[in-house]
Amino acid sequence: MDSIDLEVLKTSAAWIAAGHKAELVTVMKTWGSSPRPIGATLAICDDGTVVGSVSGGCIEDDLIARVRNHGITRDTPEVVSYGITADEAHRFGLPCGGTIELALEPLGPHSRIAELLDMLEQRRLVERRLDLDTGAVTLAPAVAGNILERIGNSLVTQHGPRWRLLIIGAGQLSRFLAQIATAMEYHVTVCDPREEYRQGWHVDNVQLVHAMPDDLVLEMKLDHRSAVVALTHDPKLDDLALMEALKSDAFYVGAIGSRLNNSKRRERLVQFDVTPEQLDRLHGPIGLYIGSKTPAEIAISILAEMTAVKNGVPSSMQVNHAAAPQPQSGSACMVGAV
């Protein structure tokens, strides 16, 4: 779950607890171009305050105006469409005649928002089923799949914990990687047992942990919404952590280093009883080739590859590492695929 959607749920729960009326607005379907994807959410309070987004802003303006003029009067959910005509598409900022279908759900204790948040805190993947006739809600364990689907007269949405990134090594590159990943709404943890590297290392909203990386990998219980990136160049720190990460459900495991060093790393991991199938999951040299030369650019290349993997982009459609030029004599790493 993106932190924006998590903020929508947390704010909704606070409004309900404070006795406010509120509505949860969910993008159910789109046609043509749409600024926000299916499953995007917005919550609106009875005073017109909003959190989240379902469009570029014009639909939000219309929803706010309706609440301020008429209040929140719905007792049961309602499905509405915006942008059906060309004039409406222009008015609401939907390009190319796009149309968006929204579920407007009045919230209250029956909505089970607080209970859903408790389940997400436990890093559980949850299915929330909304009866569009009555507004009744059921919560159940979910299997990773569609973010949203309509089944009969039920709106079924899937909610998962926030995406996590574990960075092994507190250095300059990890600083840029942590900053950009945080902006991309990852919950970032940096692990380094070396005091000389931890001193002076700080990034807002990033936890810096003094621990052995392999111990932390096991402690974090990595799931399919977790990624691990090893940046120390030190086999004593990287290898055991990578071994445990490759045996986990982490969606992405990568390690910095040249082609030669990555080849040697793979040979060592085989000695640690890492299976060929598990070893195939290791990304190294790490990152997509984008011609990057600075730590900030290399961080972008790493996160570009992570994003492609997270979004299910086939490897055949990603920028091939082999297409990258060879490093100059004396260079220790690839540039942009390191």
mmCIF file of N, CA and C in Angstrom, residues 15-128:
data_model
loop_
_atom_site.group_PDB
_atom_site.id
_atom_site.type_symbol
_atom_site.label_atom_id
_atom_site.label_comp_id
_atom_site.label_asym_id
_atom_site.label_seq_id
_atom_site.Cartn_x
_atom_site.Cartn_y
_atom_site.Cartn_z
ATOM 1 N N TRP A 15 -11.361 10.768 11.755
ATOM 2 C CA TRP A 15 -12.613 11.515 11.606
ATOM 3 C C TRP A 15 -13.778 10.747 12.230
ATOM 4 N N ILE A 16 -13.828 9.440 11.970
ATOM 5 C CA ILE A 16 -14.909 8.620 12.530
ATOM 6 C C ILE A 16 -14.850 8.635 14.057
ATOM 7 N N ALA A 17 -13.638 8.475 14.593
ATOM 8 C CA ALA A 17 -13.475 8.451 16.051
ATOM 9 C C ALA A 17 -13.889 9.782 16.674
ATOM 10 N N ALA A 18 -13.711 10.879 15.939
ATOM 11 C CA ALA A 18 -14.060 12.207 16.446
ATOM 12 C C ALA A 18 -15.539 12.538 16.252
ATOM 13 N N GLY A 19 -16.293 11.612 15.663
ATOM 14 C CA GLY A 19 -17.725 11.819 15.494
ATOM 15 C C GLY A 19 -18.119 12.536 14.221
ATOM 16 N N HIS A 20 -17.176 12.722 13.295
ATOM 17 C CA HIS A 20 -17.499 13.385 12.032
ATOM 18 C C HIS A 20 -18.154 12.404 11.053
ATOM 19 N N LYS A 21 -18.943 12.948 10.164
ATOM 20 C CA LYS A 21 -19.380 12.185 9.005
ATOM 21 C C LYS A 21 -18.271 12.261 7.955
ATOM 22 N N ALA A 22 -18.102 11.193 7.218
ATOM 23 C CA ALA A 22 -17.055 11.165 6.197
ATOM 24 C C ALA A 22 -17.445 10.182 5.113
ATOM 25 N N GLU A 23 -16.825 10.353 3.951
ATOM 26 C CA GLU A 23 -17.025 9.428 2.842
ATOM 27 C C GLU A 23 -15.676 8.991 2.296
ATOM 28 N N LEU A 24 -15.618 7.746 1.873
ATOM 29 C CA LEU A 24 -14.446 7.208 1.187
ATOM 30 C C LEU A 24 -14.787 7.087 -0.294
ATOM 31 N N VAL A 25 -13.961 7.700 -1.133
ATOM 32 C CA VAL A 25 -14.181 7.690 -2.578
ATOM 33 C C VAL A 25 -13.095 6.824 -3.212
ATOM 34 N N THR A 26 -13.508 5.840 -4.017
ATOM 35 C CA THR A 26 -12.569 4.888 -4.619
ATOM 36 C C THR A 26 -12.762 4.856 -6.131
ATOM 37 N N VAL A 27 -11.653 4.922 -6.866
ATOM 38 C CA VAL A 27 -11.714 4.792 -8.328
ATOM 39 C C VAL A 27 -11.995 3.338 -8.670
ATOM 40 N N MET A 28 -13.165 3.083 -9.273
ATOM 41 C CA MET A 28 -13.565 1.719 -9.604
ATOM 42 C C MET A 28 -13.194 1.334 -11.032
ATOM 43 N N LYS A 29 -13.285 2.307 -11.930
ATOM 44 C CA LYS A 29 -13.089 1.975 -13.341
ATOM 45 C C LYS A 29 -12.741 3.250 -14.085
ATOM 46 N N THR A 30 -11.939 3.123 -15.134
ATOM 47 C CA THR A 30 -11.622 4.273 -15.979
ATOM 48 C C THR A 30 -11.713 3.871 -17.442
ATOM 49 N N TRP A 31 -12.047 4.850 -18.271
ATOM 50 C CA TRP A 31 -12.016 4.682 -19.715
ATOM 51 C C TRP A 31 -11.186 5.819 -20.293
ATOM 52 N N GLY A 32 -10.415 5.536 -21.309
ATOM 53 C CA GLY A 32 -9.566 6.572 -21.879
ATOM 54 C C GLY A 32 -8.478 6.952 -20.898
ATOM 55 N N SER A 33 -8.058 8.200 -20.937
ATOM 56 C CA SER A 33 -6.991 8.668 -20.061
ATOM 57 C C SER A 33 -7.559 9.042 -18.696
ATOM 58 N N SER A 34 -6.798 8.732 -17.649
ATOM 59 C CA SER A 34 -7.220 9.072 -16.297
ATOM 60 C C SER A 34 -5.993 9.415 -15.476
ATOM 61 N N PRO A 35 -6.049 10.515 -14.697
ATOM 62 C CA PRO A 35 -4.876 10.924 -13.927
ATOM 63 C C PRO A 35 -4.517 9.969 -12.805
ATOM 64 N N ARG A 36 -5.485 9.191 -12.277
ATOM 65 C CA ARG A 36 -5.239 8.310 -11.151
ATOM 66 C C ARG A 36 -5.674 6.896 -11.502
ATOM 67 N N PRO A 37 -4.978 5.883 -10.990
ATOM 68 C CA PRO A 37 -5.270 4.502 -11.377
ATOM 69 C C PRO A 37 -6.470 3.931 -10.632
ATOM 70 N N ILE A 38 -6.958 2.802 -11.113
ATOM 71 C CA ILE A 38 -8.001 2.049 -10.413
ATOM 72 C C ILE A 38 -7.499 1.703 -9.009
ATOM 73 N N GLY A 39 -8.375 1.884 -8.027
ATOM 74 C CA GLY A 39 -8.007 1.613 -6.641
ATOM 75 C C GLY A 39 -7.566 2.843 -5.876
ATOM 76 N N ALA A 40 -7.291 3.955 -6.569
ATOM 77 C CA ALA A 40 -6.900 5.187 -5.882
ATOM 78 C C ALA A 40 -8.056 5.652 -4.996
ATOM 79 N N THR A 41 -7.720 6.272 -3.857
ATOM 80 C CA THR A 41 -8.744 6.644 -2.899
ATOM 81 C C THR A 41 -8.620 8.096 -2.456
ATOM 82 N N LEU A 42 -9.735 8.602 -1.972
ATOM 83 C CA LEU A 42 -9.833 9.928 -1.381
ATOM 84 C C LEU A 42 -10.860 9.840 -0.261
ATOM 85 N N ALA A 43 -10.617 10.541 0.834
ATOM 86 C CA ALA A 43 -11.610 10.642 1.900
ATOM 87 C C ALA A 43 -11.985 12.099 2.056
ATOM 88 N N ILE A 44 -13.246 12.341 2.312
ATOM 89 C CA ILE A 44 -13.742 13.698 2.490
ATOM 90 C C ILE A 44 -14.548 13.779 3.777
ATOM 91 N N CYS A 45 -14.266 14.806 4.587
ATOM 92 C CA CYS A 45 -14.927 15.017 5.874
ATOM 93 C C CYS A 45 -16.133 15.938 5.688
ATOM 94 N N ASP A 46 -17.013 15.951 6.688
ATOM 95 C CA ASP A 46 -18.224 16.761 6.560
ATOM 96 C C ASP A 46 -17.946 18.256 6.541
ATOM 97 N N ASP A 47 -16.716 18.673 6.882
ATOM 98 C CA ASP A 47 -16.375 20.099 6.784
ATOM 99 C C ASP A 47 -15.704 20.455 5.464
ATOM 100 N N GLY A 48 -15.622 19.472 4.543
ATOM 101 C CA GLY A 48 -15.024 19.705 3.231
ATOM 102 C C GLY A 48 -13.548 19.402 3.159
ATOM 103 N N THR A 49 -12.936 18.991 4.266
ATOM 104 C CA THR A 49 -11.520 18.616 4.246
ATOM 105 C C THR A 49 -11.345 17.304 3.486
ATOM 106 N N VAL A 50 -10.281 17.225 2.670
ATOM 107 C CA VAL A 50 -10.034 16.004 1.910
ATOM 108 C C VAL A 50 -8.601 15.527 2.130
ATOM 109 N N VAL A 51 -8.402 14.237 1.935
ATOM 110 C CA VAL A 51 -7.074 13.641 1.923
ATOM 111 C C VAL A 51 -7.070 12.589 0.830
ATOM 112 N N GLY A 52 -5.975 12.513 0.066
ATOM 113 C CA GLY A 52 -5.908 11.580 -1.054
ATOM 114 C C GLY A 52 -6.314 12.253 -2.348
ATOM 115 N N SER A 53 -6.456 11.459 -3.400
ATOM 116 C CA SER A 53 -6.770 12.022 -4.715
ATOM 117 C C SER A 53 -7.362 10.952 -5.622
ATOM 118 N N VAL A 54 -8.343 11.364 -6.424
ATOM 119 C CA VAL A 54 -8.915 10.458 -7.424
ATOM 120 C C VAL A 54 -8.819 11.040 -8.827
ATOM 121 N N SER A 55 -8.293 12.266 -8.941
ATOM 122 C CA SER A 55 -8.141 12.898 -10.262
ATOM 123 C C SER A 55 -7.069 13.958 -10.151
ATOM 124 N N GLY A 56 -6.983 14.777 -11.162
ATOM 125 C CA GLY A 56 -6.009 15.859 -11.124
ATOM 126 C C GLY A 56 -6.421 17.021 -10.248
ATOM 127 N N GLY A 57 -7.626 16.980 -9.684
ATOM 128 C CA GLY A 57 -8.048 18.047 -8.791
ATOM 129 C C GLY A 57 -9.455 18.560 -9.052
ATOM 130 N N CYS A 58 -9.917 18.530 -10.307
ATOM 131 C CA CYS A 58 -11.216 19.117 -10.619
ATOM 132 C C CYS A 58 -12.369 18.289 -10.049
ATOM 133 N N ILE A 59 -12.245 16.954 -10.070
ATOM 134 C CA ILE A 59 -13.293 16.126 -9.484
ATOM 135 C C ILE A 59 -13.326 16.326 -7.973
ATOM 136 N N GLU A 60 -12.135 16.454 -7.370
ATOM 137 C CA GLU A 60 -12.079 16.748 -5.948
ATOM 138 C C GLU A 60 -12.813 18.049 -5.639
ATOM 139 N N ASP A 61 -12.610 19.061 -6.478
ATOM 140 C CA ASP A 61 -13.280 20.348 -6.268
ATOM 141 C C ASP A 61 -14.799 20.178 -6.295
ATOM 142 N N ASP A 62 -15.287 19.352 -7.209
ATOM 143 C CA ASP A 62 -16.723 19.136 -7.307
ATOM 144 C C ASP A 62 -17.246 18.398 -6.078
ATOM 145 N N LEU A 63 -16.509 17.381 -5.618
ATOM 146 C CA LEU A 63 -16.925 16.636 -4.437
ATOM 147 C C LEU A 63 -16.951 17.533 -3.204
ATOM 148 N N ILE A 64 -15.929 18.373 -3.062
ATOM 149 C CA ILE A 64 -15.863 19.289 -1.919
ATOM 150 C C ILE A 64 -17.034 20.269 -1.953
ATOM 151 N N ALA A 65 -17.311 20.818 -3.131
ATOM 152 C CA ALA A 65 -18.401 21.785 -3.263
ATOM 153 C C ALA A 65 -19.731 21.151 -2.881
ATOM 154 N N ARG A 66 -19.957 19.913 -3.293
ATOM 155 C CA ARG A 66 -21.218 19.233 -2.964
ATOM 156 C C ARG A 66 -21.352 19.033 -1.460
ATOM 157 N N VAL A 67 -20.255 18.648 -0.801
ATOM 158 C CA VAL A 67 -20.310 18.436 0.650
ATOM 159 C C VAL A 67 -20.532 19.755 1.374
ATOM 160 N N ARG A 68 -19.855 20.803 0.967
ATOM 161 C CA ARG A 68 -20.010 22.098 1.627
ATOM 162 C C ARG A 68 -21.399 22.695 1.418
ATOM 163 N N ASN A 69 -21.990 22.407 0.276
ATOM 164 C CA ASN A 69 -23.317 22.961 -0.012
ATOM 165 C C ASN A 69 -24.448 22.123 0.583
ATOM 166 N N HIS A 70 -24.251 20.797 0.618
ATOM 167 C CA HIS A 70 -25.353 19.912 1.009
ATOM 168 C C HIS A 70 -25.012 18.998 2.186
ATOM 169 N N GLY A 71 -23.748 18.962 2.589
ATOM 170 C CA GLY A 71 -23.345 18.042 3.645
ATOM 171 C C GLY A 71 -23.218 16.621 3.119
ATOM 172 N N ILE A 72 -22.941 15.689 4.022
ATOM 173 C CA ILE A 72 -22.867 14.277 3.658
ATOM 174 C C ILE A 72 -24.198 13.641 4.023
ATOM 175 N N THR A 73 -24.969 13.291 3.014
ATOM 176 C CA THR A 73 -26.345 12.829 3.233
ATOM 177 C C THR A 73 -26.546 11.361 2.884
ATOM 178 N N ARG A 74 -25.591 10.741 2.223
ATOM 179 C CA ARG A 74 -25.770 9.336 1.834
ATOM 180 C C ARG A 74 -25.774 8.428 3.051
ATOM 181 N N ASP A 75 -26.628 7.421 3.028
ATOM 182 C CA ASP A 75 -26.632 6.380 4.058
ATOM 183 C C ASP A 75 -26.042 5.078 3.534
ATOM 184 N N THR A 76 -26.030 4.926 2.225
ATOM 185 C CA THR A 76 -25.478 3.729 1.592
ATOM 186 C C THR A 76 -24.585 4.153 0.438
ATOM 187 N N PRO A 77 -23.720 3.264 -0.023
ATOM 188 C CA PRO A 77 -22.803 3.621 -1.108
ATOM 189 C C PRO A 77 -23.545 3.985 -2.396
ATOM 190 N N GLU A 78 -22.853 4.766 -3.209
ATOM 191 C CA GLU A 78 -23.380 5.152 -4.516
ATOM 192 C C GLU A 78 -22.241 5.129 -5.525
ATOM 193 N N VAL A 79 -22.532 4.643 -6.726
ATOM 194 C CA VAL A 79 -21.559 4.628 -7.812
ATOM 195 C C VAL A 79 -21.886 5.770 -8.760
ATOM 196 N N VAL A 80 -20.897 6.643 -9.015
ATOM 197 C CA VAL A 80 -21.113 7.794 -9.894
ATOM 198 C C VAL A 80 -20.023 7.825 -10.956
ATOM 199 N N SER A 81 -20.311 8.481 -12.060
ATOM 200 C CA SER A 81 -19.348 8.617 -13.157
ATOM 201 C C SER A 81 -19.113 10.082 -13.447
ATOM 202 N N TYR A 82 -17.887 10.408 -13.807
ATOM 203 C CA TYR A 82 -17.505 11.753 -14.227
ATOM 204 C C TYR A 82 -16.877 11.663 -15.616
ATOM 205 N N GLY A 83 -17.168 12.681 -16.421
ATOM 206 C CA GLY A 83 -16.499 12.764 -17.720
ATOM 207 C C GLY A 83 -17.173 11.991 -18.805
ATOM 208 N N ILE A 84 -18.488 11.772 -18.696
ATOM 209 C CA ILE A 84 -19.190 10.983 -19.710
ATOM 210 C C ILE A 84 -19.216 11.723 -21.047
ATOM 211 N N THR A 85 -19.454 13.036 -21.009
ATOM 212 C CA THR A 85 -19.499 13.815 -22.239
ATOM 213 C C THR A 85 -18.171 14.540 -22.435
ATOM 214 N N ALA A 86 -17.957 15.027 -23.647
ATOM 215 C CA ALA A 86 -16.721 15.768 -23.927
ATOM 216 C C ALA A 86 -16.640 17.026 -23.070
ATOM 217 N N ASP A 87 -17.798 17.686 -22.853
ATOM 218 C CA ASP A 87 -17.810 18.895 -22.034
ATOM 219 C C ASP A 87 -17.430 18.575 -20.594
ATOM 220 N N GLU A 88 -17.987 17.485 -20.071
ATOM 221 C CA GLU A 88 -17.660 17.088 -18.705
ATOM 222 C C GLU A 88 -16.200 16.673 -18.592
ATOM 223 N N ALA A 89 -15.706 15.975 -19.608
ATOM 224 C CA ALA A 89 -14.299 15.575 -19.599
ATOM 225 C C ALA A 89 -13.405 16.804 -19.524
ATOM 226 N N HIS A 90 -13.750 17.842 -20.314
ATOM 227 C CA HIS A 90 -12.970 19.084 -20.281
ATOM 228 C C HIS A 90 -13.117 19.779 -18.934
ATOM 229 N N ARG A 91 -14.337 19.812 -18.414
ATOM 230 C CA ARG A 91 -14.608 20.496 -17.150
ATOM 231 C C ARG A 91 -13.837 19.869 -16.003
ATOM 232 N N PHE A 92 -13.805 18.523 -15.975
ATOM 233 C CA PHE A 92 -13.186 17.843 -14.848
ATOM 234 C C PHE A 92 -11.732 17.438 -15.116
ATOM 235 N N GLY A 93 -11.180 17.938 -16.189
ATOM 236 C CA GLY A 93 -9.765 17.718 -16.418
ATOM 237 C C GLY A 93 -9.411 16.312 -16.821
ATOM 238 N N LEU A 94 -10.361 15.587 -17.420
ATOM 239 C CA LEU A 94 -10.077 14.233 -17.892
ATOM 240 C C LEU A 94 -9.660 14.326 -19.353
ATOM 241 N N PRO A 95 -8.382 14.089 -19.677
ATOM 242 C CA PRO A 95 -7.902 14.274 -21.049
ATOM 243 C C PRO A 95 -8.463 13.235 -21.995
ATOM 244 N N CYS A 96 -8.536 13.636 -23.258
ATOM 245 C CA CYS A 96 -8.919 12.713 -24.335
ATOM 246 C C CYS A 96 -10.289 12.077 -24.096
ATOM 247 N N GLY A 97 -11.204 12.819 -23.478
ATOM 248 C CA GLY A 97 -12.541 12.285 -23.282
ATOM 249 C C GLY A 97 -12.599 11.164 -22.275
ATOM 250 N N GLY A 98 -11.668 11.107 -21.340
ATOM 251 C CA GLY A 98 -11.646 10.029 -20.359
ATOM 252 C C GLY A 98 -12.855 10.059 -19.448
ATOM 253 N N THR A 99 -13.202 8.898 -18.917
ATOM 254 C CA THR A 99 -14.306 8.753 -17.986
ATOM 255 C C THR A 99 -13.822 7.990 -16.773
ATOM 256 N N ILE A 100 -14.309 8.388 -15.598
ATOM 257 C CA ILE A 100 -13.901 7.740 -14.366
ATOM 258 C C ILE A 100 -15.141 7.369 -13.561
ATOM 259 N N GLU A 101 -15.183 6.143 -13.042
ATOM 260 C CA GLU A 101 -16.297 5.668 -12.233
ATOM 261 C C GLU A 101 -15.833 5.554 -10.792
ATOM 262 N N LEU A 102 -16.593 6.158 -9.880
ATOM 263 C CA LEU A 102 -16.215 6.234 -8.476
ATOM 264 C C LEU A 102 -17.255 5.563 -7.595
ATOM 265 N N ALA A 103 -16.784 4.939 -6.514
ATOM 266 C CA ALA A 103 -17.662 4.462 -5.453
ATOM 267 C C ALA A 103 -17.583 5.455 -4.306
ATOM 268 N N LEU A 104 -18.740 6.020 -3.918
ATOM 269 C CA LEU A 104 -18.810 6.952 -2.799
ATOM 270 C C LEU A 104 -19.422 6.217 -1.618
ATOM 271 N N GLU A 105 -18.613 6.013 -0.585
ATOM 272 C CA GLU A 105 -19.018 5.166 0.532
ATOM 273 C C GLU A 105 -19.095 5.982 1.827
ATOM 274 N N PRO A 106 -20.285 6.155 2.399
ATOM 275 C CA PRO A 106 -20.383 6.824 3.696
ATOM 276 C C PRO A 106 -19.730 5.962 4.780
ATOM 277 N N LEU A 107 -18.925 6.600 5.621
ATOM 278 C CA LEU A 107 -18.137 5.857 6.607
ATOM 279 C C LEU A 107 -18.744 5.971 8.002
ATOM 280 N N GLY A 108 -18.476 4.957 8.795
ATOM 281 C CA GLY A 108 -18.884 4.916 10.191
ATOM 282 C C GLY A 108 -18.231 3.714 10.838
ATOM 283 N N PRO A 109 -18.571 3.403 12.082
ATOM 284 C CA PRO A 109 -17.982 2.233 12.741
ATOM 285 C C PRO A 109 -18.174 0.939 11.945
ATOM 286 N N HIS A 110 -19.306 0.852 11.203
ATOM 287 C CA HIS A 110 -19.579 -0.348 10.403
ATOM 288 C C HIS A 110 -18.563 -0.531 9.273
ATOM 289 N N SER A 111 -17.821 0.530 8.930
ATOM 290 C CA SER A 111 -16.869 0.465 7.810
ATOM 291 C C SER A 111 -15.606 -0.308 8.165
ATOM 292 N N ARG A 112 -15.340 -0.488 9.454
ATOM 293 C CA ARG A 112 -14.232 -1.311 9.960
ATOM 294 C C ARG A 112 -12.862 -0.795 9.522
ATOM 295 N N ILE A 113 -12.750 0.525 9.407
ATOM 296 C CA ILE A 113 -11.484 1.122 8.978
ATOM 297 C C ILE A 113 -10.407 0.913 10.039
ATOM 298 N N ALA A 114 -10.745 1.146 11.318
ATOM 299 C CA ALA A 114 -9.761 0.974 12.388
ATOM 300 C C ALA A 114 -9.276 -0.474 12.458
ATOM 301 N N GLU A 115 -10.186 -1.412 12.264
ATOM 302 C CA GLU A 115 -9.813 -2.827 12.282
ATOM 303 C C GLU A 115 -8.891 -3.162 11.104
ATOM 304 N N LEU A 116 -9.185 -2.583 9.948
ATOM 305 C CA LEU A 116 -8.335 -2.787 8.783
ATOM 306 C C LEU A 116 -6.929 -2.265 9.043
ATOM 307 N N LEU A 117 -6.828 -1.087 9.661
ATOM 308 C CA LEU A 117 -5.514 -0.521 9.969
ATOM 309 C C LEU A 117 -4.741 -1.406 10.939
ATOM 310 N N ASP A 118 -5.424 -1.976 11.914
ATOM 311 C CA ASP A 118 -4.755 -2.890 12.851
ATOM 312 C C ASP A 118 -4.177 -4.091 12.107
ATOM 313 N N MET A 119 -4.893 -4.620 11.149
ATOM 314 C CA MET A 119 -4.427 -5.768 10.376
ATOM 315 C C MET A 119 -3.225 -5.386 9.516
ATOM 316 N N LEU A 120 -3.233 -4.170 8.973
ATOM 317 C CA LEU A 120 -2.110 -3.719 8.157
ATOM 318 C C LEU A 120 -0.865 -3.514 9.014
ATOM 319 N N GLU A 121 -1.044 -3.057 10.257
ATOM 320 C CA GLU A 121 0.088 -2.898 11.168
ATOM 321 C C GLU A 121 0.771 -4.234 11.430
ATOM 322 N N GLN A 122 0.017 -5.310 11.334
ATOM 323 C CA GLN A 122 0.562 -6.659 11.500
ATOM 324 C C GLN A 122 1.137 -7.204 10.190
ATOM 325 N N ARG A 123 1.246 -6.320 9.181
ATOM 326 C CA ARG A 123 1.767 -6.661 7.858
ATOM 327 C C ARG A 123 0.997 -7.819 7.217
ATOM 328 N N ARG A 124 -0.320 -7.735 7.336
ATOM 329 C CA ARG A 124 -1.187 -8.728 6.726
ATOM 330 C C ARG A 124 -1.780 -8.160 5.438
ATOM 331 N N LEU A 125 -1.977 -9.025 4.462
ATOM 332 C CA LEU A 125 -2.638 -8.657 3.215
ATOM 333 C C LEU A 125 -4.124 -8.925 3.407
ATOM 334 N N VAL A 126 -4.942 -7.897 3.202
ATOM 335 C CA VAL A 126 -6.349 -7.959 3.599
ATOM 336 C C VAL A 126 -7.277 -7.697 2.415
ATOM 337 N N GLU A 127 -8.333 -8.496 2.337
ATOM 338 C CA GLU A 127 -9.410 -8.254 1.379
ATOM 339 C C GLU A 127 -10.552 -7.547 2.108
ATOM 340 N N ARG A 128 -10.952 -6.403 1.580
ATOM 341 C CA ARG A 128 -12.093 -5.663 2.129
ATOM 342 C C ARG A 128 -13.233 -5.742 1.122
#
